[in-house]
Short mmCIF file of C-alpha atoms in Angstrom, two decimals:
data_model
loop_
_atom_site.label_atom_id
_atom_site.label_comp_id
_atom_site.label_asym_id
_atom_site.label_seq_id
_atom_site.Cartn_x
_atom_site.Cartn_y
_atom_site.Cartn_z
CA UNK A 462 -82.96 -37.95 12.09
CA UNK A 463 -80.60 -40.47 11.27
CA UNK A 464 -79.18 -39.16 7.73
CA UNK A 465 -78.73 -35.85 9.65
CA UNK A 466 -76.65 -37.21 12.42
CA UNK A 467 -74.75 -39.29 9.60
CA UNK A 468 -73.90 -35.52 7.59
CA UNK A 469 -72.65 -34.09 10.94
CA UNK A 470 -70.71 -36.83 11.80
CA UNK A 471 -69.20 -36.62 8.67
CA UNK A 472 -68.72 -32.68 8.30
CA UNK A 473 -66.94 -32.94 11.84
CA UNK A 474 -64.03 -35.86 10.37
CA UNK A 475 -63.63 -33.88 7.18
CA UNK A 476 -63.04 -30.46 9.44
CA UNK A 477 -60.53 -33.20 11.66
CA UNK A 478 -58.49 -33.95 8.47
CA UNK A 479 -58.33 -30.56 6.96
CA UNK A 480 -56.80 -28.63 10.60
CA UNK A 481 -54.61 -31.72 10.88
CA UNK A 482 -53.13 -30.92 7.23
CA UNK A 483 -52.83 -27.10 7.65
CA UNK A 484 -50.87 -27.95 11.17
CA UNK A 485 -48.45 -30.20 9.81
CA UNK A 486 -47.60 -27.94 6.63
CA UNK A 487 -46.83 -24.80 9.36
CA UNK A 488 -44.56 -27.04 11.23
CA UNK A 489 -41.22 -25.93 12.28
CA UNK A 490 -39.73 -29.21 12.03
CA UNK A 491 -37.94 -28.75 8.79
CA UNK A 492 -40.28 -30.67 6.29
CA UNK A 493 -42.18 -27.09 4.88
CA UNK A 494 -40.71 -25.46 1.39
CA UNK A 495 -38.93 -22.83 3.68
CA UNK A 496 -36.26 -25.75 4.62
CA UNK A 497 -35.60 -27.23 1.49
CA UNK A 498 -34.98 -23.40 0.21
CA UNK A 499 -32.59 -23.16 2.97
CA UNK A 500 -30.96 -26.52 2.36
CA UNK A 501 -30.18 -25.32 -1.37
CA UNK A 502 -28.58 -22.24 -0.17
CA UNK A 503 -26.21 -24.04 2.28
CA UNK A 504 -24.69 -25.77 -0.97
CA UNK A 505 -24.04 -22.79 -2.93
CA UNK A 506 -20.45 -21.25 -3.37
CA UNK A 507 -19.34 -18.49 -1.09
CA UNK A 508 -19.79 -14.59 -3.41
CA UNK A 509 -16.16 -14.76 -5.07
CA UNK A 510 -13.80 -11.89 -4.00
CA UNK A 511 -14.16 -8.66 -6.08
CA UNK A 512 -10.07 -8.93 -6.47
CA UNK A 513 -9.45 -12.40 -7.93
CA UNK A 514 -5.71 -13.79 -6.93
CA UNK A 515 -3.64 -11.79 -8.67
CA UNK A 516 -5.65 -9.07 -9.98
CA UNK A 517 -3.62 -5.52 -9.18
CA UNK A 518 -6.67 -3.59 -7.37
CA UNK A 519 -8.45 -0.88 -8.98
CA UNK A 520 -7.51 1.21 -6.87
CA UNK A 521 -4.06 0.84 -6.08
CA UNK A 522 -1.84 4.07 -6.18
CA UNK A 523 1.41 4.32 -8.34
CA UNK A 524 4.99 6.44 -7.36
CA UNK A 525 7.75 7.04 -9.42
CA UNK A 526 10.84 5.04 -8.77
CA UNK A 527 14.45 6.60 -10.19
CA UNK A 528 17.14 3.93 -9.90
CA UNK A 529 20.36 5.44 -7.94
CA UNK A 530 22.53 5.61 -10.99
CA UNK A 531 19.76 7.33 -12.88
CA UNK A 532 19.25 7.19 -16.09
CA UNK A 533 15.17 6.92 -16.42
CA UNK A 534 12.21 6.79 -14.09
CA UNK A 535 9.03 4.64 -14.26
CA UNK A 536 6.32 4.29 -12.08
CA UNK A 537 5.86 1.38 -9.95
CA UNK A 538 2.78 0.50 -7.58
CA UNK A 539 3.19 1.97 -4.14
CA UNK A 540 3.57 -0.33 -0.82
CA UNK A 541 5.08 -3.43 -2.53
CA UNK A 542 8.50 -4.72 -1.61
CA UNK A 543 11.26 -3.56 -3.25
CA UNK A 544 14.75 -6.08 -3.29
CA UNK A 545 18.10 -5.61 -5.67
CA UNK A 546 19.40 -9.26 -6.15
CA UNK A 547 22.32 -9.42 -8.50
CA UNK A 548 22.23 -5.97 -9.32
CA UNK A 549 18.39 -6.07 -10.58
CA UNK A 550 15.57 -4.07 -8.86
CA UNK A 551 12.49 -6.01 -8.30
CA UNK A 552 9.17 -4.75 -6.56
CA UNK A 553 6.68 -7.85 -5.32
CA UNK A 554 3.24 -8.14 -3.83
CA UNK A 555 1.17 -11.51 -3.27
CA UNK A 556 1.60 -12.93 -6.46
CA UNK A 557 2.92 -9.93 -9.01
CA UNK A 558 5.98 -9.41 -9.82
CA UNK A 559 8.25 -6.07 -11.74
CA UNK A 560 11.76 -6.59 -12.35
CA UNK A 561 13.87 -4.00 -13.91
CA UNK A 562 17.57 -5.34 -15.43
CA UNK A 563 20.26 -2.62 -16.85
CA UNK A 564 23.02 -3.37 -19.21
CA UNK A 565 24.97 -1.59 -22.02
CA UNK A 566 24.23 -2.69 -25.47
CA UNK A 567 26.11 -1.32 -28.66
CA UNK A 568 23.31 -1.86 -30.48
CA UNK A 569 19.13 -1.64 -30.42
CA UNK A 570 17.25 -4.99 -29.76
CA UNK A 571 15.47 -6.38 -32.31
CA UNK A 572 12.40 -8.93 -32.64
CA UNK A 573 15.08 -11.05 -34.27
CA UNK A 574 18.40 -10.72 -31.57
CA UNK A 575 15.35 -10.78 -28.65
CA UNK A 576 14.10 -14.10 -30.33
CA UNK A 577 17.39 -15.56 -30.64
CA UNK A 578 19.39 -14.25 -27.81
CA UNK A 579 16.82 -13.33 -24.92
CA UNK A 580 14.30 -16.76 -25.27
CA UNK A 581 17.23 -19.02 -25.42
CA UNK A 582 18.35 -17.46 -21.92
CA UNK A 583 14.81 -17.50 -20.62
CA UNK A 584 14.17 -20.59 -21.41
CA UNK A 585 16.99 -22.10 -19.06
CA UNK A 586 15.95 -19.76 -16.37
CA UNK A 587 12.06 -20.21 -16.50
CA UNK A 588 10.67 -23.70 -14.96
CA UNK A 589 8.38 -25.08 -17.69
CA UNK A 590 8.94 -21.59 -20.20
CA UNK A 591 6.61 -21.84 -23.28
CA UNK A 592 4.47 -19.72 -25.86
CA UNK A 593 7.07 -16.78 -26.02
CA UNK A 594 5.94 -14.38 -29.30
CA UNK A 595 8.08 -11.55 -29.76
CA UNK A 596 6.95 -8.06 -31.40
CA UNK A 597 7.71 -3.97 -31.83
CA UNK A 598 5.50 -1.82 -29.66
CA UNK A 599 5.20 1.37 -29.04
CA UNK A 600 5.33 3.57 -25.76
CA UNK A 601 5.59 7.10 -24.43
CA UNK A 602 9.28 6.70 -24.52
CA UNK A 603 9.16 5.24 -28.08
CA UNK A 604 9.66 2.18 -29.70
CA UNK A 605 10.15 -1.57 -27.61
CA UNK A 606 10.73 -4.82 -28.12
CA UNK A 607 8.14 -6.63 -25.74
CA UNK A 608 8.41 -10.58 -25.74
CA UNK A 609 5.44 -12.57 -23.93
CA UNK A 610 5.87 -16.15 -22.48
CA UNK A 611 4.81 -17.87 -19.74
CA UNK A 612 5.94 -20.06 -16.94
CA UNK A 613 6.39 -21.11 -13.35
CA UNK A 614 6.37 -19.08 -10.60
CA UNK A 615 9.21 -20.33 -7.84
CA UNK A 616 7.16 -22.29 -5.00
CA UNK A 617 5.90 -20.14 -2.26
CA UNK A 618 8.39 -19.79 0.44
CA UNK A 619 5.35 -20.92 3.12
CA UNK A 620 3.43 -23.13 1.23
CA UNK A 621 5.62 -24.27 -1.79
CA UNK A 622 2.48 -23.62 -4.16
CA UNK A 623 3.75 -23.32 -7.82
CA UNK A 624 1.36 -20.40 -9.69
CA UNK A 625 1.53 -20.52 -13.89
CA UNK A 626 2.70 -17.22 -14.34
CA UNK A 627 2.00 -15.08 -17.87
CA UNK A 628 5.12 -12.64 -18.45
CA UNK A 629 5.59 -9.13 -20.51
CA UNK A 630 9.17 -8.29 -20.99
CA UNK A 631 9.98 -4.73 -22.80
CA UNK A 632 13.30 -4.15 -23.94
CA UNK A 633 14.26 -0.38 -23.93
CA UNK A 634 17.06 1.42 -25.39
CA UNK A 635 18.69 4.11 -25.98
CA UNK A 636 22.53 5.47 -26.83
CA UNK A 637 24.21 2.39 -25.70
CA UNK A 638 21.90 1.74 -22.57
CA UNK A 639 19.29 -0.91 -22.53
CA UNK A 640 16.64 -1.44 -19.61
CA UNK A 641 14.38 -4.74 -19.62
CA UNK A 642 11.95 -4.45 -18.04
CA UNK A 643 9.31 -7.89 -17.39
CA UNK A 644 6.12 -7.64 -15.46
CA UNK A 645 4.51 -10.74 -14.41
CA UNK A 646 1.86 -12.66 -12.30
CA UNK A 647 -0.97 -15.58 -12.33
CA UNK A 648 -1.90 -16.15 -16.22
CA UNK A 649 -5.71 -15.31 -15.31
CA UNK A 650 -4.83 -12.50 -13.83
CA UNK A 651 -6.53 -9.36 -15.55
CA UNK A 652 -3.59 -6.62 -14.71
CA UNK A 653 -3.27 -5.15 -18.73
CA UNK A 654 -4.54 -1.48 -17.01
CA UNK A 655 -1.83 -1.77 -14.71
CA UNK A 656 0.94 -2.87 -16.60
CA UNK A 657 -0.03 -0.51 -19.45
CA UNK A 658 0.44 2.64 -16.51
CA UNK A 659 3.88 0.95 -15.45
CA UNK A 660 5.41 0.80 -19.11
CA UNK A 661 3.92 4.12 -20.56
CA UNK A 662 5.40 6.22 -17.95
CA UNK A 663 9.07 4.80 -18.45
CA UNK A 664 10.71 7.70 -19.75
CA UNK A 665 14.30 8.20 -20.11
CA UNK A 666 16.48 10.77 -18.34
#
């Protein structure tokens, strides 16, 4: 009789210690793998933004612009500011920038009078201008000079944030008239759809 009171005695501890276990693992106290799961979640980064800073949206609609004096038309990105300072027409949004300069020209620019006339120019204008590589392309209205550089972006009026800006700058021309044309915004910035749209459908008038 006394071994068999000994085994139940035992069997009842051992049945103790294992509902004591399963208890404490069910707990809502924050000690169970479900926390820690939750804990490692809390430190991850926010999804990032499907338009990164900068990025000209997939959708964004395009309408032609045709300067008052005429002359050619181009289509620029619908909605975003338009300003003349000095005579220049310039259409913003957030960080992008078009700018469209005029001027009569007795002669066609070349890589070579863009490299030694335009960069020189730039280069006092632009905070911090570097890498500029000049080269012939070819659009819809024929043949450009584009020159690519990069640079500073004037602080934000609000926050005075300074954005590294990459810049495209075509030079068109035709019977005396040149247009320039530069498109710019944040060097990360994956607009070469967009830009591509704006300079393929300049077309002279």
């Amino acid at each position: 009789m006394k071994r068999v009171r000994t085994l139940v005695v035992a069997g009842l501890v051992l049945t103790a210690a294992v509902s004591a276990g399963c208890s404490g693992s069910g707990s809502g106290h924050g000690s169970g793998p479900g926390s820690s799961v939750s804990a490692v979640r809390s430190r991850l980064p926010a999804p990032a933004d499907s338009n990164p800073a900068g990025d000209i949206p997939d959708n964004q609609a395009f309408v032609v612009f045709r300067p008052a004096g005429g002359g050619f038309t181009l289509k620029v990105p619908e909605g975003w500011a338009q300003s003349a300072p000095g005579g220049t027409t310039v259409f913003t949004d957030k960080l992008n920038r078009i700018e469209i300069a005029t001027a009569a020209s007795a002669t066609a620019p070349t890589v070579q009078s863009v490299t030694a006339q335009a960069v020189p120019a730039l280069r006092q204008r632009v905070a911090h201008f570097t890498a500029p590589a000049a080269s012939q392309v070819s659009r819809h209205a024929g043949s450009a000079v584009l020159l690519t550089y990069q640079g500073d972006s004037p602080p934000d009026a609000v926050t005075g944030k300074v954005v590294r800006d990459a810049f495209e700058r075509y030079a068109f021309f035709r019977q005396g008239h040149e247009v320039d044309l530069t498109l710019s915004g944040p060097v990360h910035a994956d607009n070469v759809d967009p830009w591509r749209l704006v300079t393929d459908s300049f077309t002279w008038q």
